[in-house]
mmCIF file of C-alpha atoms in Angstrom:
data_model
loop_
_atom_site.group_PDB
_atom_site.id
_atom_site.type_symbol
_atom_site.label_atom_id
_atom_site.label_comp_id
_atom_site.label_asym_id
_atom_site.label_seq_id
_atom_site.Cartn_x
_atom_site.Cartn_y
_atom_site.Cartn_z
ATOM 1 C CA UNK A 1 116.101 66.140 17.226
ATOM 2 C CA UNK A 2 118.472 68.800 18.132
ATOM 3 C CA UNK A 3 117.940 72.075 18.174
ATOM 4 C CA UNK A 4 118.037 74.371 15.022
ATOM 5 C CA UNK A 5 120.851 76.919 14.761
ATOM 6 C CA UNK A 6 119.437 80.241 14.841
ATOM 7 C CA UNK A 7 122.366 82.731 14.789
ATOM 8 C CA UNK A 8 126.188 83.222 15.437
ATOM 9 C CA UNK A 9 126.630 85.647 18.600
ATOM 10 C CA UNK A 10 130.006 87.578 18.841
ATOM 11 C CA UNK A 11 131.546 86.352 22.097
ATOM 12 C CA UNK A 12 131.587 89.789 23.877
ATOM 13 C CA UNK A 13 128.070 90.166 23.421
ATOM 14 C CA UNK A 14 127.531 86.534 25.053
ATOM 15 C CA UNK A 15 129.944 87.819 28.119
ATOM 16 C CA UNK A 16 127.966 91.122 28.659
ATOM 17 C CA UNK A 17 124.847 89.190 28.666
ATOM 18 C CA UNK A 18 126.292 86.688 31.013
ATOM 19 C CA UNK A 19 127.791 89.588 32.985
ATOM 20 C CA UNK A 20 124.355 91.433 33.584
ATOM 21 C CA UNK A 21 122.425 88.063 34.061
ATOM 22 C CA UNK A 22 124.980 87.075 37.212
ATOM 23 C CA UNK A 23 125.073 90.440 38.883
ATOM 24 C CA UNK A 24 121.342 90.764 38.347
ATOM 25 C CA UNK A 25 121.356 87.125 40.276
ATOM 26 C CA UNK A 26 123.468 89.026 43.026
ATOM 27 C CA UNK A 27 127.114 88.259 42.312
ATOM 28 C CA UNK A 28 129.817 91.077 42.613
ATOM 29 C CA UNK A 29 130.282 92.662 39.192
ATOM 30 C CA UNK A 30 134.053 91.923 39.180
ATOM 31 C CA UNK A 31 132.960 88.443 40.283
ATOM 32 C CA UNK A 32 130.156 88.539 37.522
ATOM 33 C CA UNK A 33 132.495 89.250 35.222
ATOM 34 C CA UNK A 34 134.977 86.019 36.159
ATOM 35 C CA UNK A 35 132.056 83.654 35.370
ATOM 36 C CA UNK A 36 131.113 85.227 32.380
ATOM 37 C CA UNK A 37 134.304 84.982 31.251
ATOM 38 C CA UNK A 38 134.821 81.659 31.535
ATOM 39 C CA UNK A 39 131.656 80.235 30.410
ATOM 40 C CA UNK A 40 131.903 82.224 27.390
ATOM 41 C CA UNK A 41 135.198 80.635 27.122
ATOM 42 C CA UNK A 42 134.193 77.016 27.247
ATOM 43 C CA UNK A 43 131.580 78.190 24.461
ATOM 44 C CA UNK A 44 134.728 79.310 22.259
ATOM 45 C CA UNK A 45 136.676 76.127 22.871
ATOM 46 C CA UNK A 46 133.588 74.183 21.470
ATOM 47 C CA UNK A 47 132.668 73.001 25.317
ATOM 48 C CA UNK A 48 129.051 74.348 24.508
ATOM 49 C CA UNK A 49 127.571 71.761 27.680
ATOM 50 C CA UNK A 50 129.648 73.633 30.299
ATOM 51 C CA UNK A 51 128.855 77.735 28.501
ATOM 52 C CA UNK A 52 126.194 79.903 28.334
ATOM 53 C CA UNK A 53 124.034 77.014 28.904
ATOM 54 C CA UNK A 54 124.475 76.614 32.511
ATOM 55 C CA UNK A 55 123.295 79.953 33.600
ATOM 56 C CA UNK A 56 119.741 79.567 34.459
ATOM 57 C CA UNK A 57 121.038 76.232 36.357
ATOM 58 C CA UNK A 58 123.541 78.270 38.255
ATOM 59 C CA UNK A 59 121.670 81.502 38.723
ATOM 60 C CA UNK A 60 118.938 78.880 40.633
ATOM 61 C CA UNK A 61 120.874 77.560 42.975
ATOM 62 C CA UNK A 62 121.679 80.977 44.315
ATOM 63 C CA UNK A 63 117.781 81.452 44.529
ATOM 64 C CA UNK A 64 117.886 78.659 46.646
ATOM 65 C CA UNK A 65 120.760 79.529 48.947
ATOM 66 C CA UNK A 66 123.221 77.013 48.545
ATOM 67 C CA UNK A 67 125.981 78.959 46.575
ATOM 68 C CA UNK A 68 126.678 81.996 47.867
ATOM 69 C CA UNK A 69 126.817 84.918 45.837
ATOM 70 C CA UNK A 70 129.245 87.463 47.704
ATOM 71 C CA UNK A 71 131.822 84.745 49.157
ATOM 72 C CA UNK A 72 134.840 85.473 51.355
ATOM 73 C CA UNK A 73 137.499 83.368 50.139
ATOM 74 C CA UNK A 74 140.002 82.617 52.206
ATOM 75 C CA UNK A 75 143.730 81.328 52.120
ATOM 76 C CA UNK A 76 145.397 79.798 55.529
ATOM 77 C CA UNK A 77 149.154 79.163 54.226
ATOM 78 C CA UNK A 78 150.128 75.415 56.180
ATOM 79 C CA UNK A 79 153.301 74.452 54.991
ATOM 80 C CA UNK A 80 155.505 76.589 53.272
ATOM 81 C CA UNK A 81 154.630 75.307 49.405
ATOM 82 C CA UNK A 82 151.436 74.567 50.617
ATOM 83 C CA UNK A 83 148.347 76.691 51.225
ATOM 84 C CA UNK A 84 144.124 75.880 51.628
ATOM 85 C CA UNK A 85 141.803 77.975 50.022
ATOM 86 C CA UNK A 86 138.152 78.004 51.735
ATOM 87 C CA UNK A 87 135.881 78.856 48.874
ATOM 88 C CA UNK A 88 133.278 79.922 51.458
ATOM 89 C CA UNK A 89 130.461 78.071 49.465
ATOM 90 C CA UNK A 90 131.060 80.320 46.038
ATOM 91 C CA UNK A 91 130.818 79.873 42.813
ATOM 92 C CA UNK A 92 133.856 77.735 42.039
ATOM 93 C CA UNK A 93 135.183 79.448 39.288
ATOM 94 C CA UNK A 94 136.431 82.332 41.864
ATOM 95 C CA UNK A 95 137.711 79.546 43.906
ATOM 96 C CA UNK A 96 139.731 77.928 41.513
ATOM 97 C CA UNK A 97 141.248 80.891 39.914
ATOM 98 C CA UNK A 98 142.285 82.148 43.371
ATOM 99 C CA UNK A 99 143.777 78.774 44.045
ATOM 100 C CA UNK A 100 145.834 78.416 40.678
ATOM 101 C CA UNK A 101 147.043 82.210 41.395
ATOM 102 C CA UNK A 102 148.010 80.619 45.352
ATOM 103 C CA UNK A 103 149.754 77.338 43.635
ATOM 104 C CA UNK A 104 152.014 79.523 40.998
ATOM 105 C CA UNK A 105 152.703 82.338 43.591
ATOM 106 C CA UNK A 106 154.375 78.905 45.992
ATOM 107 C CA UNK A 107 155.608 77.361 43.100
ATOM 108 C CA UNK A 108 157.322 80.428 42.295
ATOM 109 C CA UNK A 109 159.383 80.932 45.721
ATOM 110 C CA UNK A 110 159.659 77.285 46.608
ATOM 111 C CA UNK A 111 159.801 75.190 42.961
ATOM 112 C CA UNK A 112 156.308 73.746 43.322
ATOM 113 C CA UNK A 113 153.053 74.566 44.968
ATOM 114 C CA UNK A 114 150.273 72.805 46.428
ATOM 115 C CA UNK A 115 146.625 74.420 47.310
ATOM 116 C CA UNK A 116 144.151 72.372 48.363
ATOM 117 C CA UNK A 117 140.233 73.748 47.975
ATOM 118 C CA UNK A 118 137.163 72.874 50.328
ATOM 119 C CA UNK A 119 133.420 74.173 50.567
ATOM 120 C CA UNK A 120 133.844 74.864 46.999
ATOM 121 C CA UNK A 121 131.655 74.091 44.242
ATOM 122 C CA UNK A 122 131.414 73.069 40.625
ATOM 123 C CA UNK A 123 134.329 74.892 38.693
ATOM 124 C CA UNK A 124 133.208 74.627 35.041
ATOM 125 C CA UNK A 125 135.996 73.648 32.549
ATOM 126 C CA UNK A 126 139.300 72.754 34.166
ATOM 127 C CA UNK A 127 141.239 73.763 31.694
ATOM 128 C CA UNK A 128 140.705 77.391 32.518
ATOM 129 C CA UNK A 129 143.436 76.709 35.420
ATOM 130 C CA UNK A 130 145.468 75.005 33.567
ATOM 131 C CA UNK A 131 145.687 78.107 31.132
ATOM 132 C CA UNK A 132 146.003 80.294 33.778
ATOM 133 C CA UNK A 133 149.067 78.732 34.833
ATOM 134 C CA UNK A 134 150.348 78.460 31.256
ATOM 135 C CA UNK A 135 149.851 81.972 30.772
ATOM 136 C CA UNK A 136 152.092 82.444 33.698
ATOM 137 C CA UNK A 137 155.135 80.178 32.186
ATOM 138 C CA UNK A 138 153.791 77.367 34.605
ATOM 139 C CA UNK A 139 153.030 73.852 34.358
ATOM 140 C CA UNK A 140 149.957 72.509 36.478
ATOM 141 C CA UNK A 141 147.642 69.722 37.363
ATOM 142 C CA UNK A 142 144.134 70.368 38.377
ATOM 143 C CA UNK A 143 141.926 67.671 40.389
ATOM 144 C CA UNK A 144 138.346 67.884 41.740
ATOM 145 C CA UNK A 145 135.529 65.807 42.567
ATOM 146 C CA UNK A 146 131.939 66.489 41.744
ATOM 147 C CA UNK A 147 128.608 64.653 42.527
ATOM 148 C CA UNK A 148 127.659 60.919 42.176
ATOM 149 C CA UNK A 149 127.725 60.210 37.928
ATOM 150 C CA UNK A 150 129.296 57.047 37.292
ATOM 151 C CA UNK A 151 129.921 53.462 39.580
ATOM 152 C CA UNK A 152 132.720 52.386 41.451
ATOM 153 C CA UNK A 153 133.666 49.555 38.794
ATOM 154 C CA UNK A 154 130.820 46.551 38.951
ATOM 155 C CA UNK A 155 128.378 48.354 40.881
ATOM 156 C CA UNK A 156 125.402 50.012 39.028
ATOM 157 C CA UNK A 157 125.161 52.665 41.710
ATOM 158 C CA UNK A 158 126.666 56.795 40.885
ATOM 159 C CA UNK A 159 128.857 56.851 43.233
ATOM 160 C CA UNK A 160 131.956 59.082 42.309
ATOM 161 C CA UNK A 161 131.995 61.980 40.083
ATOM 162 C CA UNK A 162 132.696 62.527 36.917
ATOM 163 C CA UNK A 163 135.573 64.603 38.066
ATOM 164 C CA UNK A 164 137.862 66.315 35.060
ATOM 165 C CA UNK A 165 141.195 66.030 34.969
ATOM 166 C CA UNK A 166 143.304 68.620 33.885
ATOM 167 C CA UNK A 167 146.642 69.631 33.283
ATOM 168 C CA UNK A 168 148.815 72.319 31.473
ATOM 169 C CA UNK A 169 152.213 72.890 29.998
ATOM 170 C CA UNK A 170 153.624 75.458 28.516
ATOM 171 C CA UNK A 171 155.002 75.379 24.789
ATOM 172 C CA UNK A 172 158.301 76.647 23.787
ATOM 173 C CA UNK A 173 159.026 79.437 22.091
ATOM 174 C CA UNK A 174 157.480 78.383 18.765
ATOM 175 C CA UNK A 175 154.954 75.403 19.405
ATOM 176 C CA UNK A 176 151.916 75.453 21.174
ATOM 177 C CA UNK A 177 151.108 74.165 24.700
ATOM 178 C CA UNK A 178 150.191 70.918 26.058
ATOM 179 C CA UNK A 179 146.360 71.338 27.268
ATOM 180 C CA UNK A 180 144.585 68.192 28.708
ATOM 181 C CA UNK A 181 140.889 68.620 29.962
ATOM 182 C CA UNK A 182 139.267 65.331 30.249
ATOM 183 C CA UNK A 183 136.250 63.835 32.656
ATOM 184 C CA UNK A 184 136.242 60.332 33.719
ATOM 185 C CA UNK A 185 133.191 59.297 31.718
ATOM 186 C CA UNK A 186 133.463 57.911 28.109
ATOM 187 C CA UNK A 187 131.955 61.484 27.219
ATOM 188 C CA UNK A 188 131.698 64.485 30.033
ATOM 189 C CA UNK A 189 127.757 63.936 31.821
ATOM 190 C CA UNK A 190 126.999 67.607 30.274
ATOM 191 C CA UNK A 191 126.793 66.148 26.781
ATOM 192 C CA UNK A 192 124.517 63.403 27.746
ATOM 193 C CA UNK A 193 122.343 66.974 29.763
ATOM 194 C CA UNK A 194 122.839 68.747 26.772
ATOM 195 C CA UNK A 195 121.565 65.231 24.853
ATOM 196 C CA UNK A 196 118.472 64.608 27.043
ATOM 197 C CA UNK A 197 117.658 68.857 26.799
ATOM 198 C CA UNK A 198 117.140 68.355 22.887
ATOM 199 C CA UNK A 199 115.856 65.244 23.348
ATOM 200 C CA UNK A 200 118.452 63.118 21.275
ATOM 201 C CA UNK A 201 119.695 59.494 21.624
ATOM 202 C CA UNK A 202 123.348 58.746 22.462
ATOM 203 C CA UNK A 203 125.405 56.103 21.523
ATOM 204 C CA UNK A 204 125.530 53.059 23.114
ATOM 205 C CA UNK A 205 128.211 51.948 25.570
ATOM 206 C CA UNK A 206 127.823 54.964 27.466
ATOM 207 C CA UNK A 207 125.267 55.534 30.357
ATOM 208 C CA UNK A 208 122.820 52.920 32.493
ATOM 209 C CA UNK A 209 119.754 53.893 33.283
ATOM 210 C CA UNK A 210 118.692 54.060 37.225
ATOM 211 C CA UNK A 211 118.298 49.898 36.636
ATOM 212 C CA UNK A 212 121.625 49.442 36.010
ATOM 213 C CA UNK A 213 120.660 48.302 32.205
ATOM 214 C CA UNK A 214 122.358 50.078 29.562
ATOM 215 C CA UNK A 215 120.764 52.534 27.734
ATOM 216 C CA UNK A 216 120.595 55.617 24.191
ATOM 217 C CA UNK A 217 117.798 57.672 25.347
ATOM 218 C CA UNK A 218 119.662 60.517 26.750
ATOM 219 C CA UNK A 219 117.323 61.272 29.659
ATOM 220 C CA UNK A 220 117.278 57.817 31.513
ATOM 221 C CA UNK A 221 121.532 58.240 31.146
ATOM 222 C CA UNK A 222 120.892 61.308 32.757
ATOM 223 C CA UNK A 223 118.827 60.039 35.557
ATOM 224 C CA UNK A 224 121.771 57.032 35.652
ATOM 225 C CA UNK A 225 124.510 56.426 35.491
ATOM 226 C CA UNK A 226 127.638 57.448 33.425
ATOM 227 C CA UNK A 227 130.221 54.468 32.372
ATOM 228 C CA UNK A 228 133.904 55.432 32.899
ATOM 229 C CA UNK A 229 136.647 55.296 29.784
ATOM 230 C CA UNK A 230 138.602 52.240 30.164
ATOM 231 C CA UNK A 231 136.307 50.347 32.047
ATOM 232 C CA UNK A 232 138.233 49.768 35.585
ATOM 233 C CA UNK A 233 140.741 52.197 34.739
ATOM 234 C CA UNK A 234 138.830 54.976 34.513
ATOM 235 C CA UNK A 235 136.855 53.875 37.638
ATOM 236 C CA UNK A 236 139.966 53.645 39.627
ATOM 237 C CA UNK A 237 141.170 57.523 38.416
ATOM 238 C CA UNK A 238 137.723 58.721 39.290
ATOM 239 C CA UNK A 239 138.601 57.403 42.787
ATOM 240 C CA UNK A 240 141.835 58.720 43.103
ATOM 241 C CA UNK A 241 139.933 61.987 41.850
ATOM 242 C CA UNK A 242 137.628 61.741 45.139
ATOM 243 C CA UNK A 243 140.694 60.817 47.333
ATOM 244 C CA UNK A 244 142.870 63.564 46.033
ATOM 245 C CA UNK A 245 140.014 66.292 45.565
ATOM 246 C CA UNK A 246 137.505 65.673 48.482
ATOM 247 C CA UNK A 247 139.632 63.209 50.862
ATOM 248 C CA UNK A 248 142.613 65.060 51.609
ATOM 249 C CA UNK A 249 140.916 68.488 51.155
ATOM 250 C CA UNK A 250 138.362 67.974 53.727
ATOM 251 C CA UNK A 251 135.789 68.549 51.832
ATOM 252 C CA UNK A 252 132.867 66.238 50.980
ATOM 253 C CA UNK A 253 133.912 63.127 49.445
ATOM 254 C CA UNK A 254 132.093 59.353 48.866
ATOM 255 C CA UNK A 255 129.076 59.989 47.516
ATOM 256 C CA UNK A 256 128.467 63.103 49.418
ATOM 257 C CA UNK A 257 129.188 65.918 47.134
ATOM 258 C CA UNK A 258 125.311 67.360 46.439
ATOM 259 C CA UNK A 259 123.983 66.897 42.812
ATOM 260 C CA UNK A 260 124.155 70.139 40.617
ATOM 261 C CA UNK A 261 121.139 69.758 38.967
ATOM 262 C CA UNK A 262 118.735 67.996 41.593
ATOM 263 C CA UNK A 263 119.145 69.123 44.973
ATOM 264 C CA UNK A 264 119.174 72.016 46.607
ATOM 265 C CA UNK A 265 119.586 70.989 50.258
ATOM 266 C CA UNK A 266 122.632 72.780 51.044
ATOM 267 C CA UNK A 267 125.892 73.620 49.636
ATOM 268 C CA UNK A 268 127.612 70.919 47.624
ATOM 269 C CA UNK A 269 130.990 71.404 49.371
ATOM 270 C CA UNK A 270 133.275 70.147 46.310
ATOM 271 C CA UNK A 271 136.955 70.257 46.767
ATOM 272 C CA UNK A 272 140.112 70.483 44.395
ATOM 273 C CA UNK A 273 143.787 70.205 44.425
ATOM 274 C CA UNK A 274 145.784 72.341 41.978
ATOM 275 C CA UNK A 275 149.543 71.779 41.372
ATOM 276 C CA UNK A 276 152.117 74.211 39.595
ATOM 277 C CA UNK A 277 155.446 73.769 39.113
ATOM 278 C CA UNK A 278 158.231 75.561 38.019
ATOM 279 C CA UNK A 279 159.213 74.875 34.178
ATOM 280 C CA UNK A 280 162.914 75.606 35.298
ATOM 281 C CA UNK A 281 163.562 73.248 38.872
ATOM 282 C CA UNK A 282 166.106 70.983 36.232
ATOM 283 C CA UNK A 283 166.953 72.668 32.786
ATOM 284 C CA UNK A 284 167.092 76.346 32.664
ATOM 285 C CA UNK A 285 163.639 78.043 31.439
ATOM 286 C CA UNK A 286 164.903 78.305 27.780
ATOM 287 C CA UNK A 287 166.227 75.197 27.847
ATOM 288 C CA UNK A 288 162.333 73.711 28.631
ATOM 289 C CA UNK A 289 161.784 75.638 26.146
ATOM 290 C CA UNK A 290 163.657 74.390 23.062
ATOM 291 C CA UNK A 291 162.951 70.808 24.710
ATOM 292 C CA UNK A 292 158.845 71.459 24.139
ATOM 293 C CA UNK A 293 159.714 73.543 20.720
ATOM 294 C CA UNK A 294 161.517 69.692 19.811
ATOM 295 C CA UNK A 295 158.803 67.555 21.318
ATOM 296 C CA UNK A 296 156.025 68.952 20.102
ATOM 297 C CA UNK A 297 157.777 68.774 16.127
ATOM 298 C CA UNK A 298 159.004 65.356 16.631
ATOM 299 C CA UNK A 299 155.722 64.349 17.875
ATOM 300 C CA UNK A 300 153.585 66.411 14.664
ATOM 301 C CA UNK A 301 156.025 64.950 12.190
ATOM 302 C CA UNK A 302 155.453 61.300 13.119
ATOM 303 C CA UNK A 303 153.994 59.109 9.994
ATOM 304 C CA UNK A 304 150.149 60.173 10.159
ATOM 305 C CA UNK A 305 147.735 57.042 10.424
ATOM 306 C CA UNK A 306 144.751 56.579 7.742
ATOM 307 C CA UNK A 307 142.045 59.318 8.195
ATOM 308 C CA UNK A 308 143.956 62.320 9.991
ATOM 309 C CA UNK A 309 145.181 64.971 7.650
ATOM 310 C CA UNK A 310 147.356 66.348 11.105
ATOM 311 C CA UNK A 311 148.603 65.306 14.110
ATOM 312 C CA UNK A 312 147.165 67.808 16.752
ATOM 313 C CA UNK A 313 148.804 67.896 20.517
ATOM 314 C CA UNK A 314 146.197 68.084 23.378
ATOM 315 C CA UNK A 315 144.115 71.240 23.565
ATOM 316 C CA UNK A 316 145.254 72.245 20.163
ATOM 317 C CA UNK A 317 141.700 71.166 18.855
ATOM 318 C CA UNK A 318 139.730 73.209 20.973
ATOM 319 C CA UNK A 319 142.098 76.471 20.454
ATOM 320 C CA UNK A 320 141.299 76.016 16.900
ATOM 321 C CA UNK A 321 137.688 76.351 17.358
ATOM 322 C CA UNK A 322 138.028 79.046 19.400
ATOM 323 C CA UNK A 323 140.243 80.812 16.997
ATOM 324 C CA UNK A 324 137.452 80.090 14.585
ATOM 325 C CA UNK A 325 134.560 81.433 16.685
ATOM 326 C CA UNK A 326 135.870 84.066 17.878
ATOM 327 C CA UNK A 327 135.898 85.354 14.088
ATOM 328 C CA UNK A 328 132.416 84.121 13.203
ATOM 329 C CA UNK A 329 130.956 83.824 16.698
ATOM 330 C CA UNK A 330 129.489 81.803 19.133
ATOM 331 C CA UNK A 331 126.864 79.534 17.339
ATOM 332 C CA UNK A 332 123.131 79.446 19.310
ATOM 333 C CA UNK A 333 120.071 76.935 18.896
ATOM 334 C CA UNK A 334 117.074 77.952 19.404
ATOM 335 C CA UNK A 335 116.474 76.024 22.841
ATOM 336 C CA UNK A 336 119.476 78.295 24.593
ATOM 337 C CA UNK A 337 118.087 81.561 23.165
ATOM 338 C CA UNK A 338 114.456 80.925 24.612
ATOM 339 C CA UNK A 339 116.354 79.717 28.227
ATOM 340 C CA UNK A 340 118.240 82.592 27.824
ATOM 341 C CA UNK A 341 115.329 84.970 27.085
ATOM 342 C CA UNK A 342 113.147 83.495 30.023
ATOM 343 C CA UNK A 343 116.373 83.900 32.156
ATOM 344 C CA UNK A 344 116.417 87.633 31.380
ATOM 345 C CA UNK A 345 112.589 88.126 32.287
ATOM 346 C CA UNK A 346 113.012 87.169 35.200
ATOM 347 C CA UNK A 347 115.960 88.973 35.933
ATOM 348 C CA UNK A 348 115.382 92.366 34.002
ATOM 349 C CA UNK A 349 117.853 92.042 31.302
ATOM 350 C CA UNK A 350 116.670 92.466 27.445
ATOM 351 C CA UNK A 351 118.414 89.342 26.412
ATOM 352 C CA UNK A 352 116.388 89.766 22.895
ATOM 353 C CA UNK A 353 118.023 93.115 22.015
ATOM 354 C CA UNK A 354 121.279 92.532 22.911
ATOM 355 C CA UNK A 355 121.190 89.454 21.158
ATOM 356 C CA UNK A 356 119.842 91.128 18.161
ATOM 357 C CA UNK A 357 123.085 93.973 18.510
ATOM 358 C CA UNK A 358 125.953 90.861 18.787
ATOM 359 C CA UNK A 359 124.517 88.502 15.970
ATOM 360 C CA UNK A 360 127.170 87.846 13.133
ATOM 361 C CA UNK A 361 124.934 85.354 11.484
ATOM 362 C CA UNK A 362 121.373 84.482 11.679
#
């Protein structure tokens, strides 16, 4: 059964604690502050699997030397709308927000911009670079690979990652912005952790266990495999994920990127590719602008289908809940309280009574 929910957490109080707990681990404290940031964000958008929840997974893979805490990131400029960023085995979230910043700083002088990422690692949500990018009047794509979760399409073996696909665009001047942040599994792999960490079932039609047979116990998914959306088709954009991502980057690719969760070998060397583009290389800027204000009402006003009380446009969902939480906070269970509790033991930090300061509800 899952967890029981044991309080509501206002989100600053969630981002100091994350703060403390990643500079404790030995990050920067600007640096620190980027990754608490954005996990705390994922919380608000209602992505609890890639939050708070992650920490003591992350934090131990610094222990263990294969993400490197104080990374010099690095950006060799090879073409003029085209630059690499060498995330110097960091945590990815610094990588990827330095290479969205690269991509909209190229698209800006040149119309479009292309940054390719290598000796990265995993990156968290990928809609945070989207947003970035939106924030900055930009639209973007955002590609990456990640370690073996699902088969190429009839094999039983993980082979490609389950790679999220994102991509942003701004709204007009009155309707909100296009936000797509979507894995190539049925459901993202850190539902079925999340799943397996409570010890739930899942539904069927989604995992194989390490046999290849499909399975609902939430553990033996984890330990399996991952079934792509769409069957073939979502086995063939996981691929084009690893070509894009890890091929063309040079980094890992094929199998190769290291598992998050199970080994700590060495550095998993994930790439990405970010994209921006200028909202104004054919219409003038307000003319995008009245064009998405006129989508995005022609598309809400369409004739609503039985069961939905609204028609909702990509990303809208999650900004709702995050509208929602950040009023009445960040909801915890019981098992991410204790993790986070043990976490701060062994790091110094008095997760209890800072907790006990931010709750809303309990």
């Amino acid at each position: 059964m899952a967890d029981t929910l044991i309080m509501k957490v206002d989100p600053g109080t969630l981002t100091s604690i994350a703060a403390r707990l990643f500079e404790a681990g030995g990050l920067r404290k600007d640096d620190a502050s980027v990754v608490a940031h954005d996990l705390v964000a994922a919380n608000l958008r209602g992505l609890d699997s890639h939050g708070i929840s992650r920490i003591p997974m992350y934090l131990e893979r610094i222990e263990h030397g294969v993400v490197n805490p104080k990374p010099d990131i690095t950006v060799q400029n090879v073409f003029p709308a085209v630059s690499l960023v060498d995330g110097d085995d960091g945590m990815g979230f610094l990588a990827g927000h330095r290479a969205i910043e690269e991509a909209v700083a190229l698209a800006e002088k040149n119309g479009i911009g292309l940054v390719g990422v290598r000796r990265s690692t995993h990156y968290g949500m990928a809609a945070l670079y989207v947003k970035d990018a939106i924030k900055k009047g930009y639209l973007s794509l955002a590609y990456t690979n990640s370690s073996p979760a699902l088969p190429v399409w009839g094999s039983r073996t993980a082979f490609l990652g389950a790679s999220p696909f994102a991509a942003g665009v701004p709204g007009g001047k009155e309707e909100v912005p296009y936000v797509l942040d979507m894995a190539m599994t049925v459901i993202a792999r850190g539902k079925i952790r999340l799943a397996a960490t409570h010890g739930e079932s899942i539904a069927s039609g989604l995992a194989l266990d390490k046999e290849g047979a499909p399975t609902t116990d939430a553990a033996k998914a984890f330990e399996g495999v991952c079934l792509p959306f769409g069957g073939a088709k979502g086995s063939a954009l996981a691929m084009l994920m690893d070509l894009l991502a890890g091929v063309l980057t040079g980094a890992n690719y094929g199998g190769d990127v290291k598992s998050l969760y199970f080994d700590h070998s060495e550095p998993q060397n994930v790439g990405h590719l970010f994209i921006a583009i200028r909202p104004d290389l054919f219409v003038s800027k307000d003319e995008f602008e009245h064009r998405m204000d006129t989508f995005v009402k022609r598309a809400k006003a369409l004739p609503k289908a039985q069961g939905f009380e609204e028609i909702l446009i990509p990303g809208e969902p999650e900004e709702n809940t995050a509208v929602e939480r950040l009023e009445t906070g960040i909801p915890l269970t019981e098992e991410v309280i204790q993790t986070l509790q043990e976490t701060g033991t062994k790091y110094g930090v008095d997760i209890a009574g800072i907790l006990r300061e931010g709750a809303l509800h309990s």
